[in-house]
mmCIF file with all atom_site columns, C-alpha atoms in Angstrom:
data_model
loop_
_atom_site.group_PDB
_atom_site.id
_atom_site.type_symbol
_atom_site.label_atom_id
_atom_site.label_alt_id
_atom_site.label_comp_id
_atom_site.label_asym_id
_atom_site.label_entity_id
_atom_site.label_seq_id
_atom_site.pdbx_PDB_ins_code
_atom_site.Cartn_x
_atom_site.Cartn_y
_atom_site.Cartn_z
_atom_site.occupancy
_atom_site.B_iso_or_equiv
_atom_site.pdbx_formal_charge
_atom_site.auth_seq_id
_atom_site.auth_comp_id
_atom_site.auth_asym_id
_atom_site.auth_atom_id
_atom_site.pdbx_PDB_model_num
ATOM 1   C CA . MET T 1 1   ? 14.928  15.127 211.643 1.00 43.00 ? 1   MET T CA 1
ATOM 2   C CA . THR T 1 2   ? 18.900  15.457 211.216 1.00 41.00 ? 2   THR T CA 1
ATOM 3   C CA . ALA T 1 3   ? 20.734  18.039 212.957 1.00 40.00 ? 3   ALA T CA 1
ATOM 4   C CA . ARG T 1 4   ? 21.848  19.966 210.316 1.00 42.00 ? 4   ARG T CA 1
ATOM 5   C CA . THR T 1 5   ? 24.646  23.102 210.879 1.00 38.00 ? 5   THR T CA 1
ATOM 6   C CA . PRO T 1 6   ? 23.418  26.445 211.724 1.00 38.00 ? 6   PRO T CA 1
ATOM 7   C CA . GLU T 1 7   ? 22.844  28.189 208.984 1.00 39.00 ? 7   GLU T CA 1
ATOM 8   C CA . PRO T 1 8   ? 24.447  32.316 209.996 1.00 37.00 ? 8   PRO T CA 1
ATOM 9   C CA . ALA T 1 9   ? 22.321  35.020 210.782 1.00 38.00 ? 9   ALA T CA 1
ATOM 10  C CA . SER T 1 10  ? 20.140  36.273 207.990 1.00 40.00 ? 10  SER T CA 1
ATOM 11  C CA . SER T 1 11  ? 21.084  40.405 206.775 1.00 40.00 ? 11  SER T CA 1
ATOM 12  C CA . GLY T 1 12  ? 17.668  40.713 207.158 1.00 45.00 ? 12  GLY T CA 1
ATOM 13  C CA . ALA T 1 13  ? 17.021  40.957 202.784 1.00 50.00 ? 13  ALA T CA 1
ATOM 14  C CA . ALA T 1 14  ? 14.597  39.056 202.270 1.00 59.00 ? 14  ALA T CA 1
ATOM 15  C CA . THR T 1 15  ? 14.964  39.211 198.327 1.00 50.00 ? 15  THR T CA 1
ATOM 16  C CA . PRO T 1 16  ? 15.926  36.848 196.447 1.00 56.00 ? 16  PRO T CA 1
ATOM 17  C CA . ALA T 1 17  ? 19.034  37.891 194.439 1.00 48.00 ? 17  ALA T CA 1
ATOM 18  C CA . ALA T 1 18  ? 17.921  38.759 191.159 1.00 51.00 ? 18  ALA T CA 1
ATOM 19  C CA . PRO T 1 19  ? 18.156  43.006 188.901 1.00 53.00 ? 19  PRO T CA 1
ATOM 20  C CA . THR T 1 20  ? 15.536  44.564 189.984 1.00 46.00 ? 20  THR T CA 1
ATOM 21  C CA . THR T 1 21  ? 14.680  47.989 187.400 1.00 65.00 ? 21  THR T CA 1
ATOM 22  C CA . SER T 1 22  ? 11.593  49.016 188.678 1.00 88.00 ? 22  SER T CA 1
ATOM 23  C CA . ARG T 1 23  ? 10.548  52.055 190.831 1.00 90.00 ? 23  ARG T CA 1
ATOM 24  C CA . ALA T 1 24  ? 8.299   49.782 192.492 1.00 92.00 ? 24  ALA T CA 1
ATOM 25  C CA . GLU T 1 25  ? 10.579  46.535 192.878 1.00 93.00 ? 25  GLU T CA 1
ATOM 26  C CA . ARG T 1 26  ? 13.171  48.668 194.366 1.00 95.00 ? 26  ARG T CA 1
ATOM 27  C CA . ILE T 1 27  ? 10.298  49.997 196.928 1.00 97.00 ? 27  ILE T CA 1
ATOM 28  C CA . GLY T 1 28  ? 9.102   46.331 197.108 1.00 96.00 ? 28  GLY T CA 1
ATOM 29  C CA . ASP T 1 29  ? 12.353  44.829 198.254 1.00 96.00 ? 29  ASP T CA 1
ATOM 30  C CA . ALA T 1 30  ? 12.824  47.794 200.417 1.00 97.00 ? 30  ALA T CA 1
ATOM 31  C CA . ALA T 1 31  ? 9.740   46.702 202.255 1.00 97.00 ? 31  ALA T CA 1
ATOM 32  C CA . LEU T 1 32  ? 10.310  43.444 202.393 1.00 97.00 ? 32  LEU T CA 1
ATOM 33  C CA . ASP T 1 33  ? 13.806  44.102 203.529 1.00 97.00 ? 33  ASP T CA 1
ATOM 34  C CA . LEU T 1 34  ? 12.713  45.953 206.365 1.00 97.00 ? 34  LEU T CA 1
ATOM 35  C CA . LEU T 1 35  ? 10.225  43.759 207.367 1.00 97.00 ? 35  LEU T CA 1
ATOM 36  C CA . VAL T 1 36  ? 12.495  40.979 208.007 1.00 96.00 ? 36  VAL T CA 1
ATOM 37  C CA . GLU T 1 37  ? 15.104  43.790 210.017 1.00 95.00 ? 37  GLU T CA 1
ATOM 38  C CA . ARG T 1 38  ? 12.078  46.140 212.284 1.00 96.00 ? 38  ARG T CA 1
ATOM 39  C CA . GLY T 1 39  ? 8.716   44.036 211.695 1.00 95.00 ? 39  GLY T CA 1
ATOM 40  C CA . MET T 1 40  ? 5.848   45.340 211.020 1.00 95.00 ? 40  MET T CA 1
ATOM 41  C CA . ARG T 1 41  ? 6.088   48.843 213.267 1.00 95.00 ? 41  ARG T CA 1
ATOM 42  C CA . GLY T 1 42  ? 9.359   49.757 211.176 1.00 96.00 ? 42  GLY T CA 1
ATOM 43  C CA . LEU T 1 43  ? 7.639   49.777 207.900 1.00 97.00 ? 43  LEU T CA 1
ATOM 44  C CA . THR T 1 44  ? 6.928   52.812 207.106 1.00 97.00 ? 44  THR T CA 1
ATOM 45  C CA . HIS T 1 45  ? 6.903   55.547 203.533 1.00 98.00 ? 45  HIS T CA 1
ATOM 46  C CA . ARG T 1 46  ? 9.826   57.203 205.116 1.00 97.00 ? 46  ARG T CA 1
ATOM 47  C CA . ALA T 1 47  ? 12.680  53.940 206.150 1.00 98.00 ? 47  ALA T CA 1
ATOM 48  C CA . VAL T 1 48  ? 11.619  52.634 203.081 1.00 98.00 ? 48  VAL T CA 1
ATOM 49  C CA . ASP T 1 49  ? 13.086  55.547 200.465 1.00 97.00 ? 49  ASP T CA 1
ATOM 50  C CA . GLU T 1 50  ? 15.557  55.795 202.558 1.00 97.00 ? 50  GLU T CA 1
ATOM 51  C CA . ARG T 1 51  ? 16.173  51.565 202.470 1.00 96.00 ? 51  ARG T CA 1
ATOM 52  C CA . ALA T 1 52  ? 15.493  52.291 199.165 1.00 95.00 ? 52  ALA T CA 1
ATOM 53  C CA . GLY T 1 53  ? 17.893  55.093 198.365 1.00 95.00 ? 53  GLY T CA 1
ATOM 54  C CA . LEU T 1 54  ? 14.785  56.823 197.202 1.00 95.00 ? 54  LEU T CA 1
ATOM 55  C CA . PRO T 1 55  ? 14.203  60.856 197.272 1.00 95.00 ? 55  PRO T CA 1
ATOM 56  C CA . GLN T 1 56  ? 11.739  61.214 200.519 1.00 95.00 ? 56  GLN T CA 1
ATOM 57  C CA . GLY T 1 57  ? 8.384   61.493 199.096 1.00 95.00 ? 57  GLY T CA 1
ATOM 58  C CA . SER T 1 58  ? 9.026   58.292 196.583 1.00 96.00 ? 58  SER T CA 1
ATOM 59  C CA . THR T 1 59  ? 6.988   55.806 198.059 1.00 97.00 ? 59  THR T CA 1
ATOM 60  C CA . SER T 1 60  ? 4.753   57.779 198.897 1.00 96.00 ? 60  SER T CA 1
ATOM 61  C CA . ASN T 1 61  ? 4.393   58.463 195.045 1.00 95.00 ? 61  ASN T CA 1
ATOM 62  C CA . HIS T 1 62  ? 3.647   55.299 194.322 1.00 95.00 ? 62  HIS T CA 1
ATOM 63  C CA . ALA T 1 63  ? 1.383   54.192 196.985 1.00 95.00 ? 63  ALA T CA 1
ATOM 64  C CA . ARG T 1 64  ? 0.008   56.798 199.030 1.00 94.00 ? 64  ARG T CA 1
ATOM 65  C CA . THR T 1 65  ? -2.027  55.339 201.920 1.00 96.00 ? 65  THR T CA 1
ATOM 66  C CA . ARG T 1 66  ? -0.691  52.051 204.199 1.00 95.00 ? 66  ARG T CA 1
ATOM 67  C CA . GLN T 1 67  ? -2.516  50.256 202.582 1.00 94.00 ? 67  GLN T CA 1
ATOM 68  C CA . ALA T 1 68  ? -1.192  50.156 199.124 1.00 95.00 ? 68  ALA T CA 1
ATOM 69  C CA . LEU T 1 69  ? 2.518   50.147 200.483 1.00 96.00 ? 69  LEU T CA 1
ATOM 70  C CA . LEU T 1 70  ? 0.989   46.739 202.074 1.00 95.00 ? 70  LEU T CA 1
ATOM 71  C CA . GLU T 1 71  ? -0.107  45.542 198.322 1.00 93.00 ? 71  GLU T CA 1
ATOM 72  C CA . THR T 1 72  ? 3.234   46.391 196.987 1.00 95.00 ? 72  THR T CA 1
ATOM 73  C CA . ALA T 1 73  ? 5.025   44.648 199.572 1.00 95.00 ? 73  ALA T CA 1
ATOM 74  C CA . VAL T 1 74  ? 2.857   41.373 199.050 1.00 92.00 ? 74  VAL T CA 1
ATOM 75  C CA . ARG T 1 75  ? 2.939   41.543 195.050 1.00 91.00 ? 75  ARG T CA 1
ATOM 76  C CA . ARG T 1 76  ? 6.480   42.014 195.333 1.00 94.00 ? 76  ARG T CA 1
ATOM 77  C CA . GLN T 1 77  ? 6.162   38.495 198.336 1.00 91.00 ? 77  GLN T CA 1
ATOM 78  C CA . VAL T 1 78  ? 4.019   36.502 195.496 1.00 87.00 ? 78  VAL T CA 1
ATOM 79  C CA . GLU T 1 79  ? 6.827   37.942 192.615 1.00 88.00 ? 79  GLU T CA 1
ATOM 80  C CA . LEU T 1 80  ? 10.159  36.503 194.915 1.00 90.00 ? 80  LEU T CA 1
ATOM 81  C CA . GLU T 1 81  ? 8.257   33.551 196.095 1.00 86.00 ? 81  GLU T CA 1
ATOM 82  C CA . SER T 1 82  ? 8.175   32.415 192.235 1.00 82.00 ? 82  SER T CA 1
ATOM 83  C CA . ARG T 1 83  ? 11.188  32.661 191.383 1.00 82.00 ? 83  ARG T CA 1
ATOM 84  C CA . VAL T 1 84  ? 11.743  30.498 194.540 1.00 81.00 ? 84  VAL T CA 1
ATOM 85  C CA . LEU T 1 85  ? 9.124   27.933 194.205 1.00 73.00 ? 85  LEU T CA 1
ATOM 86  C CA . THR T 1 86  ? 9.445   27.685 189.969 1.00 69.00 ? 86  THR T CA 1
ATOM 87  C CA . PRO T 1 87  ? 5.487   26.328 189.157 1.00 61.00 ? 87  PRO T CA 1
ATOM 88  C CA . HIS T 1 88  ? 7.905   25.896 185.757 1.00 64.00 ? 88  HIS T CA 1
ATOM 89  C CA . GLU T 1 89  ? 9.846   23.203 186.989 1.00 70.00 ? 89  GLU T CA 1
ATOM 90  C CA . MET T 1 90  ? 7.684   21.380 188.263 1.00 69.00 ? 90  MET T CA 1
ATOM 91  C CA . PRO T 1 91  ? 6.557   18.057 186.024 1.00 68.00 ? 91  PRO T CA 1
ATOM 92  C CA . GLY T 1 92  ? 3.544   18.175 183.889 1.00 67.00 ? 92  GLY T CA 1
ATOM 93  C CA . PRO T 1 93  ? 1.016   16.091 182.798 1.00 67.00 ? 93  PRO T CA 1
ATOM 94  C CA . GLY T 1 94  ? 1.893   11.919 182.594 1.00 66.00 ? 94  GLY T CA 1
ATOM 95  C CA . SER T 1 95  ? 4.930   11.837 184.925 1.00 69.00 ? 95  SER T CA 1
ATOM 96  C CA . ASP T 1 96  ? 5.545   9.743  188.165 1.00 74.00 ? 96  ASP T CA 1
ATOM 97  C CA . ALA T 1 97  ? 5.005   10.561 191.884 1.00 77.00 ? 97  ALA T CA 1
ATOM 98  C CA . GLY T 1 98  ? 8.671   10.171 191.830 1.00 83.00 ? 98  GLY T CA 1
ATOM 99  C CA . ALA T 1 99  ? 9.066   13.422 189.553 1.00 83.00 ? 99  ALA T CA 1
ATOM 100 C CA . LEU T 1 100 ? 6.904   15.411 191.232 1.00 84.00 ? 100 LEU T CA 1
ATOM 101 C CA . VAL T 1 101 ? 8.580   14.449 194.688 1.00 89.00 ? 101 VAL T CA 1
ATOM 102 C CA . ASP T 1 102 ? 11.681  15.200 192.864 1.00 89.00 ? 102 ASP T CA 1
ATOM 103 C CA . ALA T 1 103 ? 9.981   18.691 192.339 1.00 87.00 ? 103 ALA T CA 1
ATOM 104 C CA . LEU T 1 104 ? 8.408   19.715 195.584 1.00 89.00 ? 104 LEU T CA 1
ATOM 105 C CA . ALA T 1 105 ? 11.613  18.902 197.709 1.00 92.00 ? 105 ALA T CA 1
ATOM 106 C CA . LEU T 1 106 ? 13.665  20.765 195.628 1.00 89.00 ? 106 LEU T CA 1
ATOM 107 C CA . ALA T 1 107 ? 11.398  23.590 195.616 1.00 87.00 ? 107 ALA T CA 1
ATOM 108 C CA . LEU T 1 108 ? 11.245  23.353 199.368 1.00 91.00 ? 108 LEU T CA 1
ATOM 109 C CA . HIS T 1 109 ? 15.061  22.460 199.898 1.00 92.00 ? 109 HIS T CA 1
ATOM 110 C CA . ARG T 1 110 ? 15.967  25.823 198.155 1.00 89.00 ? 110 ARG T CA 1
ATOM 111 C CA . TYR T 1 111 ? 13.146  28.113 199.788 1.00 88.00 ? 111 TYR T CA 1
ATOM 112 C CA . LEU T 1 112 ? 14.909  26.873 203.451 1.00 90.00 ? 112 LEU T CA 1
ATOM 113 C CA . THR T 1 113 ? 18.359  26.892 202.596 1.00 89.00 ? 113 THR T CA 1
ATOM 114 C CA . ASP T 1 114 ? 18.540  30.092 200.435 1.00 87.00 ? 114 ASP T CA 1
ATOM 115 C CA . HIS T 1 115 ? 15.336  31.792 200.587 1.00 88.00 ? 115 HIS T CA 1
ATOM 116 C CA . ARG T 1 116 ? 14.466  32.269 204.503 1.00 85.00 ? 116 ARG T CA 1
ATOM 117 C CA . ALA T 1 117 ? 14.508  35.358 204.964 1.00 90.00 ? 117 ALA T CA 1
ATOM 118 C CA . LEU T 1 118 ? 11.668  35.640 202.718 1.00 91.00 ? 118 LEU T CA 1
ATOM 119 C CA . LEU T 1 119 ? 9.617   33.243 205.224 1.00 91.00 ? 119 LEU T CA 1
ATOM 120 C CA . VAL T 1 120 ? 10.038  35.728 207.349 1.00 92.00 ? 120 VAL T CA 1
ATOM 121 C CA . SER T 1 121 ? 8.862   38.437 205.463 1.00 94.00 ? 121 SER T CA 1
ATOM 122 C CA . ARG T 1 122 ? 5.504   36.265 204.839 1.00 92.00 ? 122 ARG T CA 1
ATOM 123 C CA . TYR T 1 123 ? 5.008   36.084 208.318 1.00 92.00 ? 123 TYR T CA 1
ATOM 124 C CA . GLU T 1 124 ? 4.775   39.158 208.772 1.00 94.00 ? 124 GLU T CA 1
ATOM 125 C CA . LEU T 1 125 ? 2.351   40.431 205.757 1.00 94.00 ? 125 LEU T CA 1
ATOM 126 C CA . ALA T 1 126 ? -0.070  37.286 206.774 1.00 92.00 ? 126 ALA T CA 1
ATOM 127 C CA . LEU T 1 127 ? -0.013  38.239 210.513 1.00 93.00 ? 127 LEU T CA 1
ATOM 128 C CA . GLU T 1 128 ? -1.289  41.744 209.410 1.00 94.00 ? 128 GLU T CA 1
ATOM 129 C CA . ALA T 1 129 ? -3.402  40.314 206.707 1.00 93.00 ? 129 ALA T CA 1
ATOM 130 C CA . THR T 1 130 ? -5.525  38.914 210.012 1.00 93.00 ? 130 THR T CA 1
ATOM 131 C CA . ARG T 1 131 ? -6.128  42.489 211.319 1.00 93.00 ? 131 ARG T CA 1
ATOM 132 C CA . ARG T 1 132 ? -7.193  43.891 207.833 1.00 91.00 ? 132 ARG T CA 1
ATOM 133 C CA . PRO T 1 133 ? -10.135 42.022 206.428 1.00 90.00 ? 133 PRO T CA 1
ATOM 134 C CA . GLU T 1 134 ? -8.764  44.603 202.670 1.00 88.00 ? 134 GLU T CA 1
ATOM 135 C CA . LEU T 1 135 ? -5.473  42.930 202.887 1.00 89.00 ? 135 LEU T CA 1
ATOM 136 C CA . ARG T 1 136 ? -6.872  39.921 203.796 1.00 90.00 ? 136 ARG T CA 1
ATOM 137 C CA . THR T 1 137 ? -8.388  39.709 200.411 1.00 87.00 ? 137 THR T CA 1
ATOM 138 C CA . PHE T 1 138 ? -5.548  40.831 198.709 1.00 83.00 ? 138 PHE T CA 1
ATOM 139 C CA . PHE T 1 139 ? -2.707  38.256 200.582 1.00 82.00 ? 139 PHE T CA 1
ATOM 140 C CA . ASP T 1 140 ? -5.373  35.336 199.494 1.00 84.00 ? 140 ASP T CA 1
ATOM 141 C CA . ALA T 1 141 ? -5.869  36.069 196.028 1.00 80.00 ? 141 ALA T CA 1
ATOM 142 C CA . ALA T 1 142 ? -2.054  36.631 195.837 1.00 74.00 ? 142 ALA T CA 1
ATOM 143 C CA . GLY T 1 143 ? -1.091  33.856 197.198 1.00 72.00 ? 143 GLY T CA 1
ATOM 144 C CA . SER T 1 144 ? -3.352  31.272 195.157 1.00 77.00 ? 144 SER T CA 1
ATOM 145 C CA . ALA T 1 145 ? -1.304  31.631 192.011 1.00 72.00 ? 145 ALA T CA 1
ATOM 146 C CA . PHE T 1 146 ? 0.162   28.717 193.586 1.00 76.00 ? 146 PHE T CA 1
ATOM 147 C CA . HIS T 1 147 ? -2.343  26.557 194.666 1.00 82.00 ? 147 HIS T CA 1
ATOM 148 C CA . GLY T 1 148 ? -4.073  25.741 191.233 1.00 83.00 ? 148 GLY T CA 1
ATOM 149 C CA . PRO T 1 149 ? -0.541  24.199 190.047 1.00 82.00 ? 149 PRO T CA 1
ATOM 150 C CA . LEU T 1 150 ? -0.676  22.001 192.634 1.00 84.00 ? 150 LEU T CA 1
ATOM 151 C CA . ILE T 1 151 ? -4.084  20.878 192.493 1.00 88.00 ? 151 ILE T CA 1
ATOM 152 C CA . ALA T 1 152 ? -3.949  20.386 189.070 1.00 86.00 ? 152 ALA T CA 1
ATOM 153 C CA . MET T 1 153 ? -0.131  18.384 189.338 1.00 84.00 ? 153 MET T CA 1
ATOM 154 C CA . MET T 1 154 ? -2.132  16.004 191.936 1.00 87.00 ? 154 MET T CA 1
ATOM 155 C CA . THR T 1 155 ? -5.183  15.399 189.577 1.00 88.00 ? 155 THR T CA 1
ATOM 156 C CA . ASN T 1 156 ? -2.113  14.717 187.219 1.00 85.00 ? 156 ASN T CA 1
ATOM 157 C CA . ALA T 1 157 ? -0.541  12.505 189.409 1.00 85.00 ? 157 ALA T CA 1
ATOM 158 C CA . GLY T 1 158 ? -3.751  10.251 190.201 1.00 87.00 ? 158 GLY T CA 1
ATOM 159 C CA . SER T 1 159 ? -5.351  12.094 193.254 1.00 89.00 ? 159 SER T CA 1
ATOM 160 C CA . PRO T 1 160 ? -8.611  10.623 194.157 1.00 92.00 ? 160 PRO T CA 1
ATOM 161 C CA . ALA T 1 161 ? -9.049  13.927 195.817 1.00 94.00 ? 161 ALA T CA 1
ATOM 162 C CA . PRO T 1 162 ? -6.631  16.647 194.631 1.00 92.00 ? 162 PRO T CA 1
ATOM 163 C CA . GLU T 1 163 ? -8.269  19.754 196.241 1.00 93.00 ? 163 GLU T CA 1
ATOM 164 C CA . ARG T 1 164 ? -7.574  18.143 199.857 1.00 94.00 ? 164 ARG T CA 1
ATOM 165 C CA . HIS T 1 165 ? -4.823  16.586 199.231 1.00 93.00 ? 165 HIS T CA 1
ATOM 166 C CA . ALA T 1 166 ? -3.264  19.705 197.578 1.00 91.00 ? 166 ALA T CA 1
ATOM 167 C CA . LEU T 1 167 ? -4.577  21.413 200.965 1.00 91.00 ? 167 LEU T CA 1
ATOM 168 C CA . SER T 1 168 ? -2.470  19.008 202.832 1.00 93.00 ? 168 SER T CA 1
ATOM 169 C CA . LEU T 1 169 ? 0.790   19.209 200.973 1.00 91.00 ? 169 LEU T CA 1
ATOM 170 C CA . ILE T 1 170 ? 0.817   22.994 201.240 1.00 89.00 ? 170 ILE T CA 1
ATOM 171 C CA . ALA T 1 171 ? 0.018   22.652 205.063 1.00 92.00 ? 171 ALA T CA 1
ATOM 172 C CA . TRP T 1 172 ? 2.534   20.226 206.065 1.00 93.00 ? 172 TRP T CA 1
ATOM 173 C CA . SER T 1 173 ? 5.373   22.212 204.011 1.00 92.00 ? 173 SER T CA 1
ATOM 174 C CA . GLU T 1 174 ? 3.872   25.830 205.603 1.00 90.00 ? 174 GLU T CA 1
ATOM 175 C CA . GLY T 1 175 ? 4.085   23.664 209.365 1.00 92.00 ? 175 GLY T CA 1
ATOM 176 C CA . LEU T 1 176 ? 8.027   22.826 208.161 1.00 92.00 ? 176 LEU T CA 1
ATOM 177 C CA . MET T 1 177 ? 9.195   25.992 206.874 1.00 90.00 ? 177 MET T CA 1
ATOM 178 C CA . PHE T 1 178 ? 7.200   27.683 210.088 1.00 90.00 ? 178 PHE T CA 1
ATOM 179 C CA . SER T 1 179 ? 9.543   25.495 212.134 1.00 90.00 ? 179 SER T CA 1
ATOM 180 C CA . CYS T 1 180 ? 13.083  25.852 210.501 1.00 87.00 ? 180 CYS T CA 1
ATOM 181 C CA . ALA T 1 181 ? 12.199  29.658 209.525 1.00 85.00 ? 181 ALA T CA 1
ATOM 182 C CA . ALA T 1 182 ? 11.040  30.581 213.701 1.00 84.00 ? 182 ALA T CA 1
ATOM 183 C CA . GLY T 1 183 ? 9.700   27.716 214.586 1.00 84.00 ? 183 GLY T CA 1
ATOM 184 C CA . SER T 1 184 ? 12.186  25.115 217.019 1.00 83.00 ? 184 SER T CA 1
ATOM 185 C CA . PHE T 1 185 ? 13.664  23.704 214.352 1.00 81.00 ? 185 PHE T CA 1
ATOM 186 C CA . HIS T 1 186 ? 14.814  27.869 213.229 1.00 80.00 ? 186 HIS T CA 1
ATOM 187 C CA . SER T 1 187 ? 19.108  26.748 213.912 1.00 77.00 ? 187 SER T CA 1
ATOM 188 C CA . SER T 1 188 ? 18.588  23.275 211.834 1.00 82.00 ? 188 SER T CA 1
ATOM 189 C CA . VAL T 1 189 ? 16.928  22.805 207.717 1.00 87.00 ? 189 VAL T CA 1
ATOM 190 C CA . PRO T 1 190 ? 15.973  19.007 206.694 1.00 91.00 ? 190 PRO T CA 1
ATOM 191 C CA . SER T 1 191 ? 18.204  17.761 203.777 1.00 94.00 ? 191 SER T CA 1
ATOM 192 C CA . LEU T 1 192 ? 17.167  17.226 199.948 1.00 94.00 ? 192 LEU T CA 1
ATOM 193 C CA . THR T 1 193 ? 17.317  13.692 201.042 1.00 96.00 ? 193 THR T CA 1
ATOM 194 C CA . GLU T 1 194 ? 15.165  14.087 204.222 1.00 95.00 ? 194 GLU T CA 1
ATOM 195 C CA . LEU T 1 195 ? 12.225  16.722 201.747 1.00 95.00 ? 195 LEU T CA 1
ATOM 196 C CA . ARG T 1 196 ? 12.535  14.028 199.199 1.00 95.00 ? 196 ARG T CA 1
ATOM 197 C CA . THR T 1 197 ? 11.492  11.412 202.055 1.00 96.00 ? 197 THR T CA 1
ATOM 198 C CA . GLY T 1 198 ? 8.669   12.985 203.260 1.00 95.00 ? 198 GLY T CA 1
ATOM 199 C CA . PHE T 1 199 ? 7.146   14.207 200.648 1.00 94.00 ? 199 PHE T CA 1
ATOM 200 C CA . ALA T 1 200 ? 7.485   10.682 198.968 1.00 94.00 ? 200 ALA T CA 1
ATOM 201 C CA . GLU T 1 201 ? 5.921   9.286  202.484 1.00 94.00 ? 201 GLU T CA 1
ATOM 202 C CA . LEU T 1 202 ? 2.464   11.842 202.070 1.00 93.00 ? 202 LEU T CA 1
ATOM 203 C CA . LEU T 1 203 ? 2.103   10.861 198.519 1.00 91.00 ? 203 LEU T CA 1
ATOM 204 C CA . ARG T 1 204 ? 2.282   7.114  199.294 1.00 91.00 ? 204 ARG T CA 1
ATOM 205 C CA . GLY T 1 205 ? -0.167  8.128  201.566 1.00 91.00 ? 205 GLY T CA 1
ATOM 206 C CA . MET T 1 206 ? -2.551  10.284 199.334 1.00 91.00 ? 206 MET T CA 1
ATOM 207 C CA . LEU T 1 207 ? -2.245  7.826  195.917 1.00 87.00 ? 207 LEU T CA 1
ATOM 208 C CA . GLY T 1 208 ? -1.642  4.945  197.354 1.00 81.00 ? 208 GLY T CA 1
ATOM 209 C CA . THR T 1 209 ? 1.400   3.540  195.690 1.00 67.00 ? 209 THR T CA 1
#
């Protein structure tokens, strides 16, 4: 992997730039920002009120329990990730493997270069889900929204084992995201060209093209 110029330190904002209007969105955004800056211990109802600029007690009225607050954060995480990964940009039936490579590389590059804080909040929530079975169920159900479209794309691309190949693509992508957000490559990000090459190599092995 070619070294890249390190990115500026995160300001802690986990959310992609987009207008938010509802109180639920403000609470979700504040919760994710706190997870990035302070970790799970820093996520409290009072801290969310302060970060969101809401009257004291607003977060408790919206999400009375810690589980409800975590679910609010997960729901917002998925909403924001859908803007970054943009499943609607993925190629439809009849597209060749090259179009799939381009779309996957673009989505992953966008995530790694512009929304790395969102990755940190994702890992905080994922780790907490390993300790809370009730959150695990909610977290998995929310994240499954991204799995179905990828399986369909692999099917359309001619994969003989679309579910297994989709899992391999997800695992490769998530491993790269962790390495660049919190692992040994946190100070560098692969270029769009390098990501295209990586996805092309993976798909060539899967599809035999």
